[in-house]
Amino acid sequence: MMPEPENCPGVQTPNAGLASACQGCPNQKICSDPNKKLEDPGKALVAAALKNVRNKVLILSGKGGVGKSTITMLLTRYLSKKHTENNFGVLDIDICGPSQPRLLGVEGESVHQSGSGWSPVSVDDNVCLMSIGFLLGSSDDAIIWRGPKKNGMIRQFLSEVDWGTLDLLLLDTPPGTSDEHLSVVSYLRDDNNEGGDKSLNAIIVTTPQEVALLDVRKEINFCKKQRIPIIGVIENMSTFHCGFCGKYSEIFPAKTGGAKAMCEEMNVPYLGSLPLDPELAKLCDQGEDITTLKSDTVDALDQICQHFANFF
């Protein structure tokens, strides 16, 4: 089978071999055959590239703005400081809105090419990061791509980056259940393992209000349909602690019981909640290490990370 063209709708999509972009493609007859089950040739390349990555965790949420990127960074920072003997990687697959370079304090760094592929950017001695943000001329550049091009970029990140040996790879995803999510799951999930692929799991992030929970329920069902085990749900920005009066406020009121009630309803684990902390938000924006900050949020993060670490 020849490599797919740039505008290919995807060899396993309903439009395979039928879309206008398929006209003249040497693979058209193969793709349009309903009796032919195809596997993306990139899947074998990804498996070979990630053979020394023990665990892969998708950070998901059906809703935008709930703090997936922040949670990814917080987990990475805290776990890497707690477990200095382990190696951690972060892959930013939010193609149109990459924020991990700023959150992890390596904005402006360059990715280098070696004989074994792209070298991810080193954040700490035991943390590395890969993001499309490193490949842009300016942080203000817009990425205006359709699904197939995003799919190709994700495949490159998974198969052409020299990740080395990692104990945990965290994948920061965009909101929704669309192209990027389907691509990364199809490349990472081991469909030949009848007992389920225990190396690929998910953490779901939400805020307490029902408008966020509505979309997060969809994300949970996405994971169940795709056979991705859910480690648990983190409720972000649960309360706000005022540094002046000392009172706690619910900025996003949990009118329907919040994430904990939703987890009980949908039979998924609840990992805990993180209060909104202005000081922590400032450190995140500056790309500083948050582990030394004394706050309720860091204390809550410690409890969540203990649950998370026990999963492995």
PDB file of C-alpha atoms in Angstrom:
ATOM      1  CA  MET A   1       0.000   0.000   0.000  1.00  0.00           C
ATOM      2  CA  MET A   2       1.341   3.442  -0.979  1.00  0.00           C
ATOM      3  CA  PRO A   3       1.645   6.285   1.617  1.00  0.00           C
ATOM      4  CA  GLU A   4      -1.620   8.222   1.917  1.00  0.00           C
ATOM      5  CA  PRO A   5      -1.761  11.687   0.289  1.00  0.00           C
ATOM      6  CA  GLU A   6      -1.925  14.901   2.339  1.00  0.00           C
ATOM      7  CA  ASN A   7      -5.718  15.296   2.080  1.00  0.00           C
ATOM      8  CA  CYS A   8      -6.508  11.629   2.741  1.00  0.00           C
ATOM      9  CA  PRO A   9      -9.718  11.270   4.802  1.00  0.00           C
ATOM     10  CA  GLY A  10      -8.124   8.365   6.696  1.00  0.00           C
ATOM     11  CA  VAL A  11      -7.892   4.701   5.734  1.00  0.00           C
ATOM     12  CA  GLN A  12     -10.326   3.576   8.440  1.00  0.00           C
ATOM     13  CA  THR A  13     -12.977   6.309   8.069  1.00  0.00           C
ATOM     14  CA  PRO A  14     -16.378   5.847   6.367  1.00  0.00           C
ATOM     15  CA  ASN A  15     -15.158   8.073   3.486  1.00  0.00           C
ATOM     16  CA  ALA A  16     -12.104   5.921   2.767  1.00  0.00           C
ATOM     17  CA  GLY A  17     -11.862   5.473  -1.006  1.00  0.00           C
ATOM     18  CA  LEU A  18     -15.037   7.523  -1.570  1.00  0.00           C
ATOM     19  CA  ALA A  19     -14.028  11.153  -0.907  1.00  0.00           C
ATOM     20  CA  SER A  20     -13.059  13.541  -3.694  1.00  0.00           C
ATOM     21  CA  ALA A  21      -9.474  13.484  -2.410  1.00  0.00           C
ATOM     22  CA  CYS A  22      -9.388   9.728  -3.176  1.00  0.00           C
ATOM     23  CA  GLN A  23      -9.783  10.204  -6.923  1.00  0.00           C
ATOM     24  CA  GLY A  24      -6.592   9.071  -8.634  1.00  0.00           C
ATOM     25  CA  CYS A  25      -5.053   7.671  -5.449  1.00  0.00           C
ATOM     26  CA  PRO A  26      -3.368   4.276  -6.043  1.00  0.00           C
ATOM     27  CA  ASN A  27      -4.928   3.008  -2.795  1.00  0.00           C
ATOM     28  CA  GLN A  28      -8.525   3.868  -3.740  1.00  0.00           C
ATOM     29  CA  LYS A  29      -9.675   0.334  -4.607  1.00  0.00           C
ATOM     30  CA  ILE A  30      -8.109  -1.101  -1.462  1.00  0.00           C
ATOM     31  CA  CYS A  31      -9.658   1.515   0.819  1.00  0.00           C
ATOM     32  CA  SER A  32     -13.140   1.295  -0.687  1.00  0.00           C
ATOM     33  CA  ASP A  33     -13.311  -2.501  -0.405  1.00  0.00           C
ATOM     34  CA  PRO A  34     -15.832  -3.148   2.427  1.00  0.00           C
ATOM     35  CA  ASN A  35     -14.358  -6.596   3.059  1.00  0.00           C
ATOM     36  CA  LYS A  36     -10.801  -5.373   3.516  1.00  0.00           C
ATOM     37  CA  LYS A  37      -9.791  -4.494   7.083  1.00  0.00           C
ATOM     38  CA  LEU A  38      -6.918  -2.047   6.944  1.00  0.00           C
ATOM     39  CA  GLU A  39      -4.445  -1.045   9.592  1.00  0.00           C
ATOM     40  CA  ASP A  40      -2.642   2.252   9.366  1.00  0.00           C
ATOM     41  CA  PRO A  41       1.027   1.399   8.614  1.00  0.00           C
ATOM     42  CA  GLY A  42       1.979   4.113  11.101  1.00  0.00           C
ATOM     43  CA  LYS A  43       0.714   1.955  13.972  1.00  0.00           C
ATOM     44  CA  ALA A  44       3.672  -0.418  13.743  1.00  0.00           C
ATOM     45  CA  LEU A  45       6.066   2.538  13.666  1.00  0.00           C
ATOM     46  CA  VAL A  46       4.466   3.996  16.795  1.00  0.00           C
ATOM     47  CA  ALA A  47       4.648   0.661  18.612  1.00  0.00           C
ATOM     48  CA  ALA A  48       8.358   0.378  17.797  1.00  0.00           C
ATOM     49  CA  ALA A  49       9.092   3.960  18.865  1.00  0.00           C
ATOM     50  CA  LEU A  50       7.250   3.606  22.202  1.00  0.00           C
ATOM     51  CA  LYS A  51       8.374   0.106  23.111  1.00  0.00           C
ATOM     52  CA  ASN A  52      10.283   1.466  26.142  1.00  0.00           C
ATOM     53  CA  VAL A  53       7.412   3.645  27.396  1.00  0.00           C
ATOM     54  CA  ARG A  54       5.787   1.717  30.255  1.00  0.00           C
ATOM     55  CA  ASN A  55       2.614   3.735  30.810  1.00  0.00           C
ATOM     56  CA  LYS A  56       0.680   6.236  28.688  1.00  0.00           C
ATOM     57  CA  VAL A  57      -2.041   8.443  30.173  1.00  0.00           C
ATOM     58  CA  LEU A  58      -4.412  10.669  28.211  1.00  0.00           C
ATOM     59  CA  ILE A  59      -5.551  13.839  30.008  1.00  0.00           C
ATOM     60  CA  LEU A  60      -9.086  14.331  28.674  1.00  0.00           C
ATOM     61  CA  SER A  61     -12.184  16.470  29.019  1.00  0.00           C
ATOM     62  CA  GLY A  62     -15.119  17.049  26.762  1.00  0.00           C
ATOM     63  CA  LYS A  63     -15.129  20.713  27.829  1.00  0.00           C
ATOM     64  CA  GLY A  64     -12.596  23.426  27.032  1.00  0.00           C
ATOM     65  CA  GLY A  65     -11.196  25.698  29.724  1.00  0.00           C
ATOM     66  CA  VAL A  66     -11.438  23.239  32.618  1.00  0.00           C
ATOM     67  CA  GLY A  67      -7.650  23.027  33.085  1.00  0.00           C
ATOM     68  CA  LYS A  68      -6.432  19.908  31.257  1.00  0.00           C
ATOM     69  CA  SER A  69      -3.107  21.524  30.385  1.00  0.00           C
ATOM     70  CA  THR A  70      -2.647  22.849  33.909  1.00  0.00           C
ATOM     71  CA  ILE A  71      -3.460  19.438  35.413  1.00  0.00           C
ATOM     72  CA  THR A  72      -0.996  17.789  33.007  1.00  0.00           C
ATOM     73  CA  MET A  73       1.718  20.189  34.137  1.00  0.00           C
ATOM     74  CA  LEU A  74       0.850  19.831  37.848  1.00  0.00           C
ATOM     75  CA  LEU A  75       0.944  16.034  37.695  1.00  0.00           C
ATOM     76  CA  THR A  76       4.226  16.093  35.786  1.00  0.00           C
ATOM     77  CA  ARG A  77       5.902  18.549  38.164  1.00  0.00           C
ATOM     78  CA  TYR A  78       4.732  16.816  41.320  1.00  0.00           C
ATOM     79  CA  LEU A  79       5.341  13.207  40.267  1.00  0.00           C
ATOM     80  CA  SER A  80       8.797  13.982  38.852  1.00  0.00           C
ATOM     81  CA  LYS A  81       9.839  15.608  42.145  1.00  0.00           C
ATOM     82  CA  LYS A  82       8.356  12.804  44.243  1.00  0.00           C
ATOM     83  CA  HIS A  83       9.773   9.994  42.104  1.00  0.00           C
ATOM     84  CA  THR A  84      13.196  11.222  41.010  1.00  0.00           C
ATOM     85  CA  GLU A  85      14.241   7.689  40.049  1.00  0.00           C
ATOM     86  CA  ASN A  86      11.578   7.567  37.301  1.00  0.00           C
ATOM     87  CA  ASN A  87      11.489   9.257  33.903  1.00  0.00           C
ATOM     88  CA  PHE A  88       8.490  11.260  32.671  1.00  0.00           C
ATOM     89  CA  GLY A  89       7.479  12.613  29.281  1.00  0.00           C
ATOM     90  CA  VAL A  90       4.787  15.052  28.168  1.00  0.00           C
ATOM     91  CA  LEU A  91       3.311  15.098  24.670  1.00  0.00           C
ATOM     92  CA  ASP A  92       1.197  18.127  23.804  1.00  0.00           C
ATOM     93  CA  ILE A  93      -1.290  17.005  21.134  1.00  0.00           C
ATOM     94  CA  ASP A  94      -3.429  20.118  21.412  1.00  0.00           C
ATOM     95  CA  ILE A  95      -2.276  21.010  17.915  1.00  0.00           C
ATOM     96  CA  CYS A  96      -4.159  24.301  17.615  1.00  0.00           C
ATOM     97  CA  GLY A  97      -3.557  25.497  21.177  1.00  0.00           C
ATOM     98  CA  PRO A  98      -0.211  24.217  22.493  1.00  0.00           C
ATOM     99  CA  SER A  99       0.431  25.557  25.995  1.00  0.00           C
ATOM    100  CA  GLN A 100       2.825  23.073  27.614  1.00  0.00           C
ATOM    101  CA  PRO A 101       6.015  24.950  26.569  1.00  0.00           C
ATOM    102  CA  ARG A 102       4.906  27.974  28.603  1.00  0.00           C
ATOM    103  CA  LEU A 103       3.490  25.993  31.527  1.00  0.00           C
ATOM    104  CA  LEU A 104       6.679  23.944  31.881  1.00  0.00           C
ATOM    105  CA  GLY A 105       8.942  26.971  31.462  1.00  0.00           C
ATOM    106  CA  VAL A 106      10.652  25.990  28.196  1.00  0.00           C
ATOM    107  CA  GLU A 107       8.996  28.390  25.770  1.00  0.00           C
ATOM    108  CA  GLY A 108      11.398  29.412  23.002  1.00  0.00           C
ATOM    109  CA  GLU A 109      13.438  26.199  23.128  1.00  0.00           C
ATOM    110  CA  SER A 110      14.230  24.335  19.904  1.00  0.00           C
ATOM    111  CA  VAL A 111      13.745  20.726  18.904  1.00  0.00           C
ATOM    112  CA  HIS A 112      16.862  19.056  17.500  1.00  0.00           C
ATOM    113  CA  GLN A 113      17.006  16.276  14.922  1.00  0.00           C
ATOM    114  CA  SER A 114      19.244  13.267  15.484  1.00  0.00           C
ATOM    115  CA  GLY A 115      19.793   9.930  13.819  1.00  0.00           C
ATOM    116  CA  SER A 116      17.121   8.385  16.023  1.00  0.00           C
ATOM    117  CA  GLY A 117      14.518  11.139  15.405  1.00  0.00           C
ATOM    118  CA  TRP A 118      13.468  14.394  17.028  1.00  0.00           C
ATOM    119  CA  SER A 119      14.885  14.941  20.503  1.00  0.00           C
ATOM    120  CA  PRO A 120      12.226  16.137  22.966  1.00  0.00           C
ATOM    121  CA  VAL A 121      13.040  19.254  24.966  1.00  0.00           C
ATOM    122  CA  SER A 122      14.459  18.609  28.423  1.00  0.00           C
ATOM    123  CA  VAL A 123      12.475  20.274  31.234  1.00  0.00           C
ATOM    124  CA  ASP A 124      14.239  18.661  34.224  1.00  0.00           C
ATOM    125  CA  ASP A 125      16.655  15.790  34.670  1.00  0.00           C
ATOM    126  CA  ASN A 126      13.785  13.304  34.487  1.00  0.00           C
ATOM    127  CA  VAL A 127      11.194  15.230  32.413  1.00  0.00           C
ATOM    128  CA  CYS A 128      11.029  15.845  28.659  1.00  0.00           C
ATOM    129  CA  LEU A 129       8.424  17.556  26.470  1.00  0.00           C
ATOM    130  CA  MET A 130       7.366  17.542  22.828  1.00  0.00           C
ATOM    131  CA  SER A 131       4.919  20.103  21.433  1.00  0.00           C
ATOM    132  CA  ILE A 132       4.129  21.695  18.106  1.00  0.00           C
ATOM    133  CA  GLY A 133       4.751  24.969  19.935  1.00  0.00           C
ATOM    134  CA  PHE A 134       8.489  24.334  19.475  1.00  0.00           C
ATOM    135  CA  LEU A 135       8.064  24.158  15.685  1.00  0.00           C
ATOM    136  CA  LEU A 136       6.313  27.518  15.207  1.00  0.00           C
ATOM    137  CA  GLY A 137       8.061  30.682  14.100  1.00  0.00           C
ATOM    138  CA  SER A 138       6.090  32.666  16.680  1.00  0.00           C
ATOM    139  CA  SER A 139       3.879  31.737  19.614  1.00  0.00           C
ATOM    140  CA  ASP A 140       1.162  33.857  17.941  1.00  0.00           C
ATOM    141  CA  ASP A 141       1.140  31.763  14.739  1.00  0.00           C
ATOM    142  CA  ALA A 142      -2.242  30.154  14.045  1.00  0.00           C
ATOM    143  CA  ILE A 143      -2.396  26.491  13.022  1.00  0.00           C
ATOM    144  CA  ILE A 144      -5.236  26.091  10.534  1.00  0.00           C
ATOM    145  CA  TRP A 145      -5.297  22.395   9.717  1.00  0.00           C
ATOM    146  CA  ARG A 146      -7.946  19.838   8.851  1.00  0.00           C
ATOM    147  CA  GLY A 147      -8.150  16.423  10.484  1.00  0.00           C
ATOM    148  CA  PRO A 148      -5.810  14.450   8.192  1.00  0.00           C
ATOM    149  CA  LYS A 149      -2.947  16.891   8.707  1.00  0.00           C
ATOM    150  CA  LYS A 150      -3.447  16.825  12.477  1.00  0.00           C
ATOM    151  CA  ASN A 151      -3.435  13.031  12.289  1.00  0.00           C
ATOM    152  CA  GLY A 152      -0.126  13.099  10.420  1.00  0.00           C
ATOM    153  CA  MET A 153       1.439  15.408  12.995  1.00  0.00           C
ATOM    154  CA  ILE A 154       0.326  13.227  15.890  1.00  0.00           C
ATOM    155  CA  ARG A 155       1.734  10.157  14.164  1.00  0.00           C
ATOM    156  CA  GLN A 156       5.068  11.950  13.735  1.00  0.00           C
ATOM    157  CA  PHE A 157       5.154  12.927  17.392  1.00  0.00           C
ATOM    158  CA  LEU A 158       4.526   9.325  18.419  1.00  0.00           C
ATOM    159  CA  SER A 159       6.753   7.556  15.912  1.00  0.00           C
ATOM    160  CA  GLU A 160       9.561  10.008  15.092  1.00  0.00           C
ATOM    161  CA  VAL A 161      10.409  11.416  18.529  1.00  0.00           C
ATOM    162  CA  ASP A 162      13.213   9.696  20.434  1.00  0.00           C
ATOM    163  CA  TRP A 163      11.383   9.283  23.754  1.00  0.00           C
ATOM    164  CA  GLY A 164      13.926   6.825  25.124  1.00  0.00           C
ATOM    165  CA  THR A 165      12.923   4.934  28.269  1.00  0.00           C
ATOM    166  CA  LEU A 166       9.971   6.456  30.135  1.00  0.00           C
ATOM    167  CA  ASP A 167       7.981   5.256  33.113  1.00  0.00           C
ATOM    168  CA  LEU A 168       5.081   7.553  32.234  1.00  0.00           C
ATOM    169  CA  LEU A 169       4.061   9.566  29.167  1.00  0.00           C
ATOM    170  CA  LEU A 170       1.296  12.117  29.776  1.00  0.00           C
ATOM    171  CA  LEU A 171      -0.623  13.309  26.720  1.00  0.00           C
ATOM    172  CA  ASP A 172      -2.284  16.721  26.940  1.00  0.00           C
ATOM    173  CA  THR A 173      -5.294  16.687  24.596  1.00  0.00           C
ATOM    174  CA  PRO A 174      -7.684  19.299  23.197  1.00  0.00           C
ATOM    175  CA  PRO A 175     -11.338  19.311  24.321  1.00  0.00           C
ATOM    176  CA  GLY A 176     -13.830  17.007  22.640  1.00  0.00           C
ATOM    177  CA  THR A 177     -13.905  13.508  21.172  1.00  0.00           C
ATOM    178  CA  SER A 178     -12.790  14.232  17.639  1.00  0.00           C
ATOM    179  CA  ASP A 179      -9.851  13.845  15.234  1.00  0.00           C
ATOM    180  CA  GLU A 180      -6.940  14.132  17.650  1.00  0.00           C
ATOM    181  CA  HIS A 181      -8.515  11.765  20.170  1.00  0.00           C
ATOM    182  CA  LEU A 182      -9.406   9.109  17.611  1.00  0.00           C
ATOM    183  CA  SER A 183      -5.939   9.346  16.057  1.00  0.00           C
ATOM    184  CA  VAL A 184      -3.986   8.997  19.273  1.00  0.00           C
ATOM    185  CA  VAL A 185      -6.174   6.159  20.567  1.00  0.00           C
ATOM    186  CA  SER A 186      -5.900   4.226  17.291  1.00  0.00           C
ATOM    187  CA  TYR A 187      -2.095   4.509  17.400  1.00  0.00           C
ATOM    188  CA  LEU A 188      -1.600   3.743  21.096  1.00  0.00           C
ATOM    189  CA  ARG A 189      -4.204   1.087  21.830  1.00  0.00           C
ATOM    190  CA  ASP A 190      -3.089  -2.527  21.461  1.00  0.00           C
ATOM    191  CA  ASP A 191      -6.054  -4.173  19.734  1.00  0.00           C
ATOM    192  CA  ASN A 192      -4.330  -7.572  19.820  1.00  0.00           C
ATOM    193  CA  ASN A 193      -4.411  -7.727  23.617  1.00  0.00           C
ATOM    194  CA  GLU A 194      -7.637  -9.555  24.441  1.00  0.00           C
ATOM    195  CA  GLY A 195      -7.359  -8.746  28.143  1.00  0.00           C
ATOM    196  CA  GLY A 196      -7.248  -5.030  27.410  1.00  0.00           C
ATOM    197  CA  ASP A 197      -4.305  -2.687  26.971  1.00  0.00           C
ATOM    198  CA  LYS A 198      -3.275  -1.852  30.540  1.00  0.00           C
ATOM    199  CA  SER A 199      -0.504   0.523  29.434  1.00  0.00           C
ATOM    200  CA  LEU A 200      -2.994   3.078  28.039  1.00  0.00           C
ATOM    201  CA  ASN A 201      -5.268   4.850  30.516  1.00  0.00           C
ATOM    202  CA  ALA A 202      -7.074   8.152  30.946  1.00  0.00           C
ATOM    203  CA  ILE A 203      -7.598  10.885  33.524  1.00  0.00           C
ATOM    204  CA  ILE A 204     -10.622  13.115  33.018  1.00  0.00           C
ATOM    205  CA  VAL A 205     -10.712  16.743  34.166  1.00  0.00           C
ATOM    206  CA  THR A 206     -13.820  18.785  34.886  1.00  0.00           C
ATOM    207  CA  THR A 207     -15.082  21.782  36.831  1.00  0.00           C
ATOM    208  CA  PRO A 208     -18.046  21.490  39.237  1.00  0.00           C
ATOM    209  CA  GLN A 209     -20.829  23.165  37.224  1.00  0.00           C
ATOM    210  CA  GLU A 210     -23.327  21.170  35.193  1.00  0.00           C
ATOM    211  CA  VAL A 211     -22.445  22.849  31.878  1.00  0.00           C
ATOM    212  CA  ALA A 212     -18.988  21.236  32.133  1.00  0.00           C
ATOM    213  CA  LEU A 213     -20.261  17.916  33.480  1.00  0.00           C
ATOM    214  CA  LEU A 214     -22.588  17.527  30.482  1.00  0.00           C
ATOM    215  CA  ASP A 215     -19.600  17.315  28.130  1.00  0.00           C
ATOM    216  CA  VAL A 216     -17.449  15.332  30.541  1.00  0.00           C
ATOM    217  CA  ARG A 217     -20.098  12.591  30.599  1.00  0.00           C
ATOM    218  CA  LYS A 218     -19.630  12.323  26.830  1.00  0.00           C
ATOM    219  CA  GLU A 219     -15.863  11.957  27.354  1.00  0.00           C
ATOM    220  CA  ILE A 220     -16.417   9.155  29.855  1.00  0.00           C
ATOM    221  CA  ASN A 221     -18.631   7.336  27.360  1.00  0.00           C
ATOM    222  CA  PHE A 222     -15.970   7.903  24.680  1.00  0.00           C
ATOM    223  CA  CYS A 223     -13.421   6.130  26.896  1.00  0.00           C
ATOM    224  CA  LYS A 224     -15.801   3.260  27.565  1.00  0.00           C
ATOM    225  CA  LYS A 225     -16.556   2.804  23.860  1.00  0.00           C
ATOM    226  CA  GLN A 226     -12.847   2.941  23.001  1.00  0.00           C
ATOM    227  CA  ARG A 227     -12.007   0.513  25.843  1.00  0.00           C
ATOM    228  CA  ILE A 228      -9.693   2.958  27.618  1.00  0.00           C
ATOM    229  CA  PRO A 229      -9.559   2.389  31.404  1.00  0.00           C
ATOM    230  CA  ILE A 230     -10.300   5.560  33.379  1.00  0.00           C
ATOM    231  CA  ILE A 231      -7.945   6.117  36.319  1.00  0.00           C
ATOM    232  CA  GLY A 232     -10.333   8.721  37.673  1.00  0.00           C
ATOM    233  CA  VAL A 233     -11.849  12.181  37.479  1.00  0.00           C
ATOM    234  CA  ILE A 234     -10.251  15.351  38.891  1.00  0.00           C
ATOM    235  CA  GLU A 235     -12.515  18.264  39.764  1.00  0.00           C
ATOM    236  CA  ASN A 236     -10.534  21.441  39.070  1.00  0.00           C
ATOM    237  CA  MET A 237     -11.321  24.933  40.399  1.00  0.00           C
ATOM    238  CA  SER A 238     -13.706  23.445  42.970  1.00  0.00           C
ATOM    239  CA  THR A 239     -13.469  26.400  45.379  1.00  0.00           C
ATOM    240  CA  PHE A 240     -11.638  29.717  45.676  1.00  0.00           C
ATOM    241  CA  HIS A 241      -9.757  30.668  48.847  1.00  0.00           C
ATOM    242  CA  CYS A 242      -9.555  34.432  49.270  1.00  0.00           C
ATOM    243  CA  GLY A 243      -6.122  35.541  50.443  1.00  0.00           C
ATOM    244  CA  PHE A 244      -7.569  38.653  52.085  1.00  0.00           C
ATOM    245  CA  CYS A 245     -10.641  37.561  54.053  1.00  0.00           C
ATOM    246  CA  GLY A 246      -9.742  33.860  54.292  1.00  0.00           C
ATOM    247  CA  LYS A 247     -13.180  32.714  53.157  1.00  0.00           C
ATOM    248  CA  TYR A 248     -13.898  29.989  50.616  1.00  0.00           C
ATOM    249  CA  SER A 249     -16.217  30.676  47.675  1.00  0.00           C
ATOM    250  CA  GLU A 250     -17.730  28.422  45.014  1.00  0.00           C
ATOM    251  CA  ILE A 251     -17.070  30.274  41.767  1.00  0.00           C
ATOM    252  CA  PHE A 252     -18.609  27.392  39.807  1.00  0.00           C
ATOM    253  CA  PRO A 253     -21.448  26.134  42.053  1.00  0.00           C
ATOM    254  CA  ALA A 254     -22.032  22.380  41.951  1.00  0.00           C
ATOM    255  CA  LYS A 255     -25.808  22.525  41.595  1.00  0.00           C
ATOM    256  CA  THR A 256     -26.065  18.830  40.693  1.00  0.00           C
ATOM    257  CA  GLY A 257     -23.474  17.515  43.145  1.00  0.00           C
ATOM    258  CA  GLY A 258     -20.353  18.187  41.067  1.00  0.00           C
ATOM    259  CA  ALA A 259     -17.842  15.643  39.855  1.00  0.00           C
ATOM    260  CA  LYS A 260     -18.202  13.338  42.860  1.00  0.00           C
ATOM    261  CA  ALA A 261     -21.914  12.775  42.243  1.00  0.00           C
ATOM    262  CA  MET A 262     -21.273  12.276  38.528  1.00  0.00           C
ATOM    263  CA  CYS A 263     -18.597   9.651  39.256  1.00  0.00           C
ATOM    264  CA  GLU A 264     -20.974   7.715  41.498  1.00  0.00           C
ATOM    265  CA  GLU A 265     -23.649   7.915  38.816  1.00  0.00           C
ATOM    266  CA  MET A 266     -21.342   6.716  36.023  1.00  0.00           C
ATOM    267  CA  ASN A 267     -19.326   4.255  38.105  1.00  0.00           C
ATOM    268  CA  VAL A 268     -15.890   5.818  37.593  1.00  0.00           C
ATOM    269  CA  PRO A 269     -13.287   6.631  40.286  1.00  0.00           C
ATOM    270  CA  TYR A 270     -13.164  10.106  41.804  1.00  0.00           C
ATOM    271  CA  LEU A 271      -9.568  11.238  42.433  1.00  0.00           C
ATOM    272  CA  GLY A 272     -10.299  14.485  44.259  1.00  0.00           C
ATOM    273  CA  SER A 273     -10.689  18.235  43.805  1.00  0.00           C
ATOM    274  CA  LEU A 274      -8.252  21.116  43.380  1.00  0.00           C
ATOM    275  CA  PRO A 275      -9.104  24.600  44.706  1.00  0.00           C
ATOM    276  CA  LEU A 276      -8.416  27.663  42.571  1.00  0.00           C
ATOM    277  CA  ASP A 277      -5.249  29.371  43.809  1.00  0.00           C
ATOM    278  CA  PRO A 278      -4.152  32.757  42.335  1.00  0.00           C
ATOM    279  CA  GLU A 279      -0.537  32.242  43.443  1.00  0.00           C
ATOM    280  CA  LEU A 280      -0.367  28.864  41.749  1.00  0.00           C
ATOM    281  CA  ALA A 281      -1.958  30.347  38.615  1.00  0.00           C
ATOM    282  CA  LYS A 282       0.761  33.019  38.562  1.00  0.00           C
ATOM    283  CA  LEU A 283       3.520  30.390  38.817  1.00  0.00           C
ATOM    284  CA  CYS A 284       1.898  28.396  36.002  1.00  0.00           C
ATOM    285  CA  ASP A 285       1.830  31.445  33.752  1.00  0.00           C
ATOM    286  CA  GLN A 286       5.518  32.046  34.450  1.00  0.00           C
ATOM    287  CA  GLY A 287       6.464  28.401  33.916  1.00  0.00           C
ATOM    288  CA  GLU A 288       7.795  28.102  37.471  1.00  0.00           C
ATOM    289  CA  ASP A 289       7.950  24.995  39.662  1.00  0.00           C
ATOM    290  CA  ILE A 290       4.825  24.756  41.836  1.00  0.00           C
ATOM    291  CA  THR A 291       5.949  21.968  44.173  1.00  0.00           C
ATOM    292  CA  THR A 292       7.483  24.321  46.767  1.00  0.00           C
ATOM    293  CA  LEU A 293       4.334  26.458  47.090  1.00  0.00           C
ATOM    294  CA  LYS A 294       2.501  26.132  50.413  1.00  0.00           C
ATOM    295  CA  SER A 295      -1.189  26.048  49.557  1.00  0.00           C
ATOM    296  CA  ASP A 296      -4.369  23.989  49.829  1.00  0.00           C
ATOM    297  CA  THR A 297      -4.121  23.214  46.125  1.00  0.00           C
ATOM    298  CA  VAL A 298      -0.663  21.642  46.431  1.00  0.00           C
ATOM    299  CA  ASP A 299      -1.844  19.636  49.460  1.00  0.00           C
ATOM    300  CA  ALA A 300      -4.833  18.376  47.450  1.00  0.00           C
ATOM    301  CA  LEU A 301      -2.499  17.599  44.543  1.00  0.00           C
ATOM    302  CA  ASP A 302      -0.406  15.417  46.852  1.00  0.00           C
ATOM    303  CA  GLN A 303      -3.463  13.298  47.693  1.00  0.00           C
ATOM    304  CA  ILE A 304      -4.438  12.988  44.023  1.00  0.00           C
ATOM    305  CA  CYS A 305      -0.907  11.972  43.014  1.00  0.00           C
ATOM    306  CA  GLN A 306      -0.864   9.275  45.691  1.00  0.00           C
ATOM    307  CA  HIS A 307      -4.038   7.757  44.209  1.00  0.00           C
ATOM    308  CA  PHE A 308      -2.589   8.156  40.719  1.00  0.00           C
ATOM    309  CA  ALA A 309       0.754   6.521  41.584  1.00  0.00           C
ATOM    310  CA  ASN A 310      -1.018   3.569  43.223  1.00  0.00           C
ATOM    311  CA  PHE A 311      -2.759   2.823  39.927  1.00  0.00           C
ATOM    312  CA  PHE A 312       0.533   1.691  38.444  1.00  0.00           C
TER     313      PHE A 312
END
